[in-house]
PDB file of C-alpha atoms in Angstrom:
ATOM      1  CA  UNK A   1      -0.697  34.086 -15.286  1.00 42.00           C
ATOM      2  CA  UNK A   2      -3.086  32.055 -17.307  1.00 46.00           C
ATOM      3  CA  UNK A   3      -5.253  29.814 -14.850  1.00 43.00           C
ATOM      4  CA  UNK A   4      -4.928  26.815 -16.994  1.00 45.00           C
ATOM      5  CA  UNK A   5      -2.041  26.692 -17.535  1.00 38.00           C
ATOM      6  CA  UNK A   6      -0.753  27.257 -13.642  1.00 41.00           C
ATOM      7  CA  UNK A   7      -3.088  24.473 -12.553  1.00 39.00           C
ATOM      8  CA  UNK A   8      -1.734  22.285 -15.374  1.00 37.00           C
ATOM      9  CA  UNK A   9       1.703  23.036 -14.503  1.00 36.00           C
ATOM     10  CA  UNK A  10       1.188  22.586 -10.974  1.00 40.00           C
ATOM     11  CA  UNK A  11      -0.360  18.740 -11.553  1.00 35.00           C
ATOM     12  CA  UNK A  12       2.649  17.983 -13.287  1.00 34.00           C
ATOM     13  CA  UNK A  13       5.003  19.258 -10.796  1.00 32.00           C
ATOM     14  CA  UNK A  14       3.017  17.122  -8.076  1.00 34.00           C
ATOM     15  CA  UNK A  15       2.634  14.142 -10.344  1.00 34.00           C
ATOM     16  CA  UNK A  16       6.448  13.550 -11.114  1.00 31.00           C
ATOM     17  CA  UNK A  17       7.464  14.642  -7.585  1.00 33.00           C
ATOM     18  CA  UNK A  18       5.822  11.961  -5.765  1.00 32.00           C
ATOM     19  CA  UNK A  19       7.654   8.185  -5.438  1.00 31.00           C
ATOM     20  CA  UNK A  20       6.877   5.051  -5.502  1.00 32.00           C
ATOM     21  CA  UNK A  21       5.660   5.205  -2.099  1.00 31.00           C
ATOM     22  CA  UNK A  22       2.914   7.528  -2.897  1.00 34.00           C
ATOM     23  CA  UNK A  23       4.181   9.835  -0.262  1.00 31.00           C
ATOM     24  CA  UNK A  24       4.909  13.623  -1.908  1.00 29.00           C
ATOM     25  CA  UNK A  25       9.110  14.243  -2.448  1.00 31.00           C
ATOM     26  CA  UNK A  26      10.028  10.782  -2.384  1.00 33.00           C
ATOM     27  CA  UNK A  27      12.946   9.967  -5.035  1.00 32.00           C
ATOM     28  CA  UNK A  28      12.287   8.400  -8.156  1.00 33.00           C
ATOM     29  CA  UNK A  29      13.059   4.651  -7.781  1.00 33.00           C
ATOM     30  CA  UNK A  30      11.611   4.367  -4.284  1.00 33.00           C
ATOM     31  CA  UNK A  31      10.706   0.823  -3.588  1.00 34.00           C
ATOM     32  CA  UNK A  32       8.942   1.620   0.020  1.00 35.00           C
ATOM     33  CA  UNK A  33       5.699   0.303  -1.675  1.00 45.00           C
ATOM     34  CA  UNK A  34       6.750  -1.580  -4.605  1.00 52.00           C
ATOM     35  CA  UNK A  35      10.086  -3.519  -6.087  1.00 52.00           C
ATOM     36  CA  UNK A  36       9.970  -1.277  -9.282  1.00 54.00           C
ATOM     37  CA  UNK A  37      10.935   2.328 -10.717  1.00 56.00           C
ATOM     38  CA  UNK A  38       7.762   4.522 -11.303  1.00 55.00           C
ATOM     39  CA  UNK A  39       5.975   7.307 -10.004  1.00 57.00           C
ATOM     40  CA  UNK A  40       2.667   6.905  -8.089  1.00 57.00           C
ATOM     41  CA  UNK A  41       0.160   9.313  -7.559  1.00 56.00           C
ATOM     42  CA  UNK A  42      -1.386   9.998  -4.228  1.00 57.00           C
ATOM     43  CA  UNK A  43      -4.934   9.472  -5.047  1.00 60.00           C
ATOM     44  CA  UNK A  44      -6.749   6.891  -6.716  1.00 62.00           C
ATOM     45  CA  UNK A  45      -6.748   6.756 -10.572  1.00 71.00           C
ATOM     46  CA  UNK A  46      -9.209   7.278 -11.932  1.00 82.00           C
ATOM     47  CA  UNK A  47     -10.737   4.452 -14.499  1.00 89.00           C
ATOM     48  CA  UNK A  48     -13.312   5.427 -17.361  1.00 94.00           C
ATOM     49  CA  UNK A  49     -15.729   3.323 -18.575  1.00 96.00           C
ATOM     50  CA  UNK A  50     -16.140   2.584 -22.288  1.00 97.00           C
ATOM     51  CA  UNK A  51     -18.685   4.383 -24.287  1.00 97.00           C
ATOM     52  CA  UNK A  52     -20.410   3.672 -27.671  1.00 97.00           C
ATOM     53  CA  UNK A  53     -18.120   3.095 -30.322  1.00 98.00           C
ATOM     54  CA  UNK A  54     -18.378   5.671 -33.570  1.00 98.00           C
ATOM     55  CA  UNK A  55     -20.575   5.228 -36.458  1.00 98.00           C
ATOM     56  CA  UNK A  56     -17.600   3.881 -38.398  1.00 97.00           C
ATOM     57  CA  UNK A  57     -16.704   1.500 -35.573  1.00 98.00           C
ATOM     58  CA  UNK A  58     -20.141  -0.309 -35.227  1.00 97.00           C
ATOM     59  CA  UNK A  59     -18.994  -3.017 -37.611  1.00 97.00           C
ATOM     60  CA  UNK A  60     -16.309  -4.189 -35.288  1.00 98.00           C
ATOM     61  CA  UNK A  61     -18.417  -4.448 -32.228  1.00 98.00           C
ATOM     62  CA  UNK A  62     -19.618  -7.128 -31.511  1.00 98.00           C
ATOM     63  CA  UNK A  63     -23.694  -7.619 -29.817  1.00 96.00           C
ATOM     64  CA  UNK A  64     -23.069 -11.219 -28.029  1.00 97.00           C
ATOM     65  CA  UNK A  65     -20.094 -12.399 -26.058  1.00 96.00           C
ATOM     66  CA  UNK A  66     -18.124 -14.968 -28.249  1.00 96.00           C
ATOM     67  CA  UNK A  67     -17.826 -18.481 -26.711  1.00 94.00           C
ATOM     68  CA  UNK A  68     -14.888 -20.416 -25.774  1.00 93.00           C
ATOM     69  CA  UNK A  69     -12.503 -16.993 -25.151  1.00 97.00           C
ATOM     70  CA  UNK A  70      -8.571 -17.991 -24.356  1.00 98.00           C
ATOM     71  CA  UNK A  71      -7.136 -15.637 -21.972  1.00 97.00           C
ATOM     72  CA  UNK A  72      -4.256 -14.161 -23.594  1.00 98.00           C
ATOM     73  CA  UNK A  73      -1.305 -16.896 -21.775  1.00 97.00           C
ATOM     74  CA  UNK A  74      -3.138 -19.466 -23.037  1.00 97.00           C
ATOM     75  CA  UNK A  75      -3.486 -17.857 -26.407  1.00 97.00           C
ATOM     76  CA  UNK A  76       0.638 -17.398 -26.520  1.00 97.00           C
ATOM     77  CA  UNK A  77       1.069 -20.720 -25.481  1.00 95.00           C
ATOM     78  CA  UNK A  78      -1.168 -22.461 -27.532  1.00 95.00           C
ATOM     79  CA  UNK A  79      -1.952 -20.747 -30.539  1.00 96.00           C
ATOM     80  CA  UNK A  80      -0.232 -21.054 -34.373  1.00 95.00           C
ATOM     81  CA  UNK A  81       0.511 -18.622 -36.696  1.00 96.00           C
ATOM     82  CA  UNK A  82      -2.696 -17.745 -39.564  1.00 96.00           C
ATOM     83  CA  UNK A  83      -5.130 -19.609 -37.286  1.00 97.00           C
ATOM     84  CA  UNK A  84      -8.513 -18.087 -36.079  1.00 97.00           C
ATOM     85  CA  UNK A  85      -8.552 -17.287 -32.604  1.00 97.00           C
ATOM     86  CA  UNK A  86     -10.669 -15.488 -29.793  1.00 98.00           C
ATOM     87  CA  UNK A  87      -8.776 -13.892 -27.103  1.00 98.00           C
ATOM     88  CA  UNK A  88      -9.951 -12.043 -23.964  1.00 98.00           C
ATOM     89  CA  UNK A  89      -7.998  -9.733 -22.027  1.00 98.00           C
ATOM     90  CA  UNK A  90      -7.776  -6.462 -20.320  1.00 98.00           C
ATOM     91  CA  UNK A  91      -6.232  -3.302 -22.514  1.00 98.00           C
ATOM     92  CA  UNK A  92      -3.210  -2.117 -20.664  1.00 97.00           C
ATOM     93  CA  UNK A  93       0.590  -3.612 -20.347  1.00 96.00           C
ATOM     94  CA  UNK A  94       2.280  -0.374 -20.998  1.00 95.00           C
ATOM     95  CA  UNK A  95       1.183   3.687 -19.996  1.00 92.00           C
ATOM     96  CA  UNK A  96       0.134   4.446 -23.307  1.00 96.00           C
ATOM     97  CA  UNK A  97      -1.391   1.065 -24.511  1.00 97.00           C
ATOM     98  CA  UNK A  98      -3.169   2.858 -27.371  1.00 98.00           C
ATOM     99  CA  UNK A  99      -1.540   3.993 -30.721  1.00 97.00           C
ATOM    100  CA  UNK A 100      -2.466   7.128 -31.402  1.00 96.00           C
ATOM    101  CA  UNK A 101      -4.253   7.387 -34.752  1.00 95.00           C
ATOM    102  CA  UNK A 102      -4.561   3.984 -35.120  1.00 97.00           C
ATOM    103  CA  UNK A 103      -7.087   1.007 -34.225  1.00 98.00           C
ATOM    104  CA  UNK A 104      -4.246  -0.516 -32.093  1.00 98.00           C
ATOM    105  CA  UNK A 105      -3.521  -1.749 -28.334  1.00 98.00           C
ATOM    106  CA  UNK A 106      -2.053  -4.172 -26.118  1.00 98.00           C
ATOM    107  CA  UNK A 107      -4.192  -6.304 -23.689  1.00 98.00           C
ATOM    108  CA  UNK A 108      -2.739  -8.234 -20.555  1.00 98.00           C
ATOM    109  CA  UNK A 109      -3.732 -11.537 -19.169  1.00 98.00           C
ATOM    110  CA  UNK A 110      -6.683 -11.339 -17.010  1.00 95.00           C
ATOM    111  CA  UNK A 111      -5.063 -13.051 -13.905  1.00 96.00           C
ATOM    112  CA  UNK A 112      -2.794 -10.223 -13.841  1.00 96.00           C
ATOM    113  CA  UNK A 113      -3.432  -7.283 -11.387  1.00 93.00           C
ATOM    114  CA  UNK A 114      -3.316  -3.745 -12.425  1.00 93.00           C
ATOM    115  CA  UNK A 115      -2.577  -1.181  -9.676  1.00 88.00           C
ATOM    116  CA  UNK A 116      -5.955  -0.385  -8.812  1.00 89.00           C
ATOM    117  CA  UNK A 117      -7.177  -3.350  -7.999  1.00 89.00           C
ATOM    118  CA  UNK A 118      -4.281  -3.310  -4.734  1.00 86.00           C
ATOM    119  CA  UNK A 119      -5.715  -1.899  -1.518  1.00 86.00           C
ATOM    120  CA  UNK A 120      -3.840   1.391  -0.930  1.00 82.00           C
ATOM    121  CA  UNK A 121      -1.889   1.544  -4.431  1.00 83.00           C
ATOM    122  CA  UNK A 122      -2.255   5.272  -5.697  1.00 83.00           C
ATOM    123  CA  UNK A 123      -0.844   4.861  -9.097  1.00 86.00           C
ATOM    124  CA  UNK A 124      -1.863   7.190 -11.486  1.00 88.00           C
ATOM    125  CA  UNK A 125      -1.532   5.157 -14.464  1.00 91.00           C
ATOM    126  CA  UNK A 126      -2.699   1.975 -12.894  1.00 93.00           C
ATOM    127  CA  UNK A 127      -3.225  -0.099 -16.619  1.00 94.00           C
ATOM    128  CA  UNK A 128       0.527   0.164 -17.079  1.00 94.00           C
ATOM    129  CA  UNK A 129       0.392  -3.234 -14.658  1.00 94.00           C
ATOM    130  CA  UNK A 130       3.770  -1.911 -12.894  1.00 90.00           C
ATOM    131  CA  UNK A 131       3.399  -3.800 -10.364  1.00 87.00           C
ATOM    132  CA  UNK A 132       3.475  -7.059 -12.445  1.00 90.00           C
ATOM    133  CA  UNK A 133       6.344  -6.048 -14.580  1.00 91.00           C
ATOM    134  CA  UNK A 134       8.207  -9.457 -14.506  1.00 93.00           C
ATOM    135  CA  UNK A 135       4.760 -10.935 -15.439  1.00 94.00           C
ATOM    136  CA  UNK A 136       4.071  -8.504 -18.449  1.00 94.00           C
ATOM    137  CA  UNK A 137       6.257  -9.841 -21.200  1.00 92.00           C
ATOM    138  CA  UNK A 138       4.739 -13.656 -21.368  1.00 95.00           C
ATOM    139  CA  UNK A 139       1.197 -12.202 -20.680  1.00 97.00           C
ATOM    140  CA  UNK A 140       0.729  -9.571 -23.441  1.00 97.00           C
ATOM    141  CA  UNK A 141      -0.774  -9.421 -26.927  1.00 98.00           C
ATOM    142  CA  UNK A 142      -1.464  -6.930 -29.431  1.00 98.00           C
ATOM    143  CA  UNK A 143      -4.396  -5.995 -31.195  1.00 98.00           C
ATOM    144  CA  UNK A 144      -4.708  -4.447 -34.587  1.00 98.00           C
ATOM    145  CA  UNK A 145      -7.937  -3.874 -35.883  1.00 98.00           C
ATOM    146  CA  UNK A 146      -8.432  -4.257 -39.583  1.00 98.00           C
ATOM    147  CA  UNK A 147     -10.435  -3.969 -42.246  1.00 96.00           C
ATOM    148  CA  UNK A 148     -11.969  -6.006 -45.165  1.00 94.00           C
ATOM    149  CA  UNK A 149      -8.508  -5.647 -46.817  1.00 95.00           C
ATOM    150  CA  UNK A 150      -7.431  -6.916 -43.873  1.00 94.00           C
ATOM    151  CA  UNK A 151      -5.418  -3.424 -43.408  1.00 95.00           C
ATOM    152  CA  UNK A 152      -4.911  -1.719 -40.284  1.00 95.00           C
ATOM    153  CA  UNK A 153      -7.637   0.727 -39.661  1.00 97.00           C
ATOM    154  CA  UNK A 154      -6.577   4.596 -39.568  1.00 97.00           C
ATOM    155  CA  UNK A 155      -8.467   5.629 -36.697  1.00 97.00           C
ATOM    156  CA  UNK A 156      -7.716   5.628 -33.052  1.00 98.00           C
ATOM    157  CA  UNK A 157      -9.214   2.923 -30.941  1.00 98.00           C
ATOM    158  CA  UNK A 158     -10.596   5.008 -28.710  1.00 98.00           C
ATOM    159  CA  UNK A 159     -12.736   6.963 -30.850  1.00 97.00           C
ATOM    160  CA  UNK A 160     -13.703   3.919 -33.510  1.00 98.00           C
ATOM    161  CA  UNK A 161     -14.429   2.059 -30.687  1.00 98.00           C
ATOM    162  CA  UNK A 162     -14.744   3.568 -27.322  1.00 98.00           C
ATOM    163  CA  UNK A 163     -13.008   1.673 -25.105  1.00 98.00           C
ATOM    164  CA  UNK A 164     -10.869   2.726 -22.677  1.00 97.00           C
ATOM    165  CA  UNK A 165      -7.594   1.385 -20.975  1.00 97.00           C
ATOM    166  CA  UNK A 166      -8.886  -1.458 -18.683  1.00 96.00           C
ATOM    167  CA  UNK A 167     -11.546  -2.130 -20.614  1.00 98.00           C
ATOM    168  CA  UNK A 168     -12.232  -5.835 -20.686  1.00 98.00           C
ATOM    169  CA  UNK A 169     -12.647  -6.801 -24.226  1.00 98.00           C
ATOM    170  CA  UNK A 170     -12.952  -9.646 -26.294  1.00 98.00           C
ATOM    171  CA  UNK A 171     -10.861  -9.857 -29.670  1.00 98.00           C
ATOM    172  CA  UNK A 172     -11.704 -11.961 -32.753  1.00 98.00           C
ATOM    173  CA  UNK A 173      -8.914 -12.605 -35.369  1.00 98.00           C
ATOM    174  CA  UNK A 174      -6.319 -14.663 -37.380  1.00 97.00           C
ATOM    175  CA  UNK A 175      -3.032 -15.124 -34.760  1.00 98.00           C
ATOM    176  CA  UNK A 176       0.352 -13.529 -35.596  1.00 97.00           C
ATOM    177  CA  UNK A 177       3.701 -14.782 -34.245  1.00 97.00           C
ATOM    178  CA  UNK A 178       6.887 -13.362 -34.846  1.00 94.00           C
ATOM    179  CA  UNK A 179      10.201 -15.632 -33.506  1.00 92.00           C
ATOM    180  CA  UNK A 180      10.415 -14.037 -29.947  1.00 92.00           C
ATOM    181  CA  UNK A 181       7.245 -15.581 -29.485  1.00 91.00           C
ATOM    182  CA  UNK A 182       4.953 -12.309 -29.250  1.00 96.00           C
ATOM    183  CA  UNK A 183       1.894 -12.529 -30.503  1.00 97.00           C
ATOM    184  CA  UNK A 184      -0.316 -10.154 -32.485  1.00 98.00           C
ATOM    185  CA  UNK A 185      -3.838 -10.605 -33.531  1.00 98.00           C
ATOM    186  CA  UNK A 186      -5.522  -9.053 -36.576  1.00 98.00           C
ATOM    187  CA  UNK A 187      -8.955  -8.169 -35.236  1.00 98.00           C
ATOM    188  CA  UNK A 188     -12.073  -8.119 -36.932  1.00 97.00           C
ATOM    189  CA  UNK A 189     -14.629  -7.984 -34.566  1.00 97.00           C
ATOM    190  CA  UNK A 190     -14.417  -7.266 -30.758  1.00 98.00           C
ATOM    191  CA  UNK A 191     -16.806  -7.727 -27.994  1.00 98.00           C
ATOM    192  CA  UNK A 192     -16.454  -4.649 -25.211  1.00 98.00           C
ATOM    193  CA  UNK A 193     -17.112  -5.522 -22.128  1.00 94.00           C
ATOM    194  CA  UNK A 194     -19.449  -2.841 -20.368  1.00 86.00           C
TER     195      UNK A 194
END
């Protein structure tokens, strides 16, 4: 048997057999650790740090941290459609925060806690905040980066510009609000927090 592809296949099988709990072979939907559905690892997650953004992505990345930052609830509470705002948060809300192929992500509210920073919590995908899930909807925003044409830009955020989920970032941008009250922000610049 390939090597890969048995260790691969044996990760998975230990990743979606282990509960909420952390504890191998507990049920899916165990709430001995937390009030929620989702499978936690049983070892710590483990967080990368951002890197240097690509060649292409240099424009958007901001040198100097931006005064005068709203955290994102204070951004959905406060801020209009069109205007000009500068949001910080951390990227995560979801387990795949990123859109693949494109500069896009969500970022949470920075009073919220993501699963590693809870003494004990194993979660593998820790920026999917699951343990804040009631929390998540009113603390969320998403970020499209785009360019002079103010169109989204084609390339994945991770590559153009190297962050990573959890990264604490810094997004500059006109505000856009749709009638649920969600809030997206067209980003042209963004500070990365390092």
């Amino acid at each position: 048997m390939n090597l890969k592809f048995f260790v691969l296949t044996s990760y998975a099988i230990v990743v979606f057999s282990v509960g909420c709990s952390g504890q191998p072979g507990t049920e899916s939907g165990s709430t001995t650790a937390h009030d929620h559905e989702h499978h936690h690892g049983d070892g710590p997650a483990k967080i990368e740090a951002p890197v240097n953004p690509s060649e292409a992505g240099e424009q958007y990345v901001l040198t100097e941290e931006p005064a005068d930052a709203l955290n994102v609830i204070e951004a959905r509470e406060s801020t209009e459609a069109d205007s000009e705002i500068v949001v910080f948060g951390q990227i995560g809300g979801s387990h795949e925060p990123f859109v693949d192929g494109r500069a896009m992500f969500t970022v949470v509210d920075d009073s919220l806690e993501s699963c590693n920073e809870i003494p004990g919590d194993s979660c593998p995908t820790p920026w999917d905040y699951c343990c804040e899930t009631p929390k998540l909807k009113g603390a969320t925003a998403l970020v499209k980066v785009v360019d002079a044409n103010g169109e989204p830009v084609k390339t994945d955020a991770r590559e153009l510009l190297g962050v990573r989920e959890l990264t604490s970032v810094i997004v500059k941008g006109n505000a856009q609000r749709d009638d649920a009250g969600n809030l997206t922000i067209l980003a042209s610049s963004i500070y990365v927090k390092k």
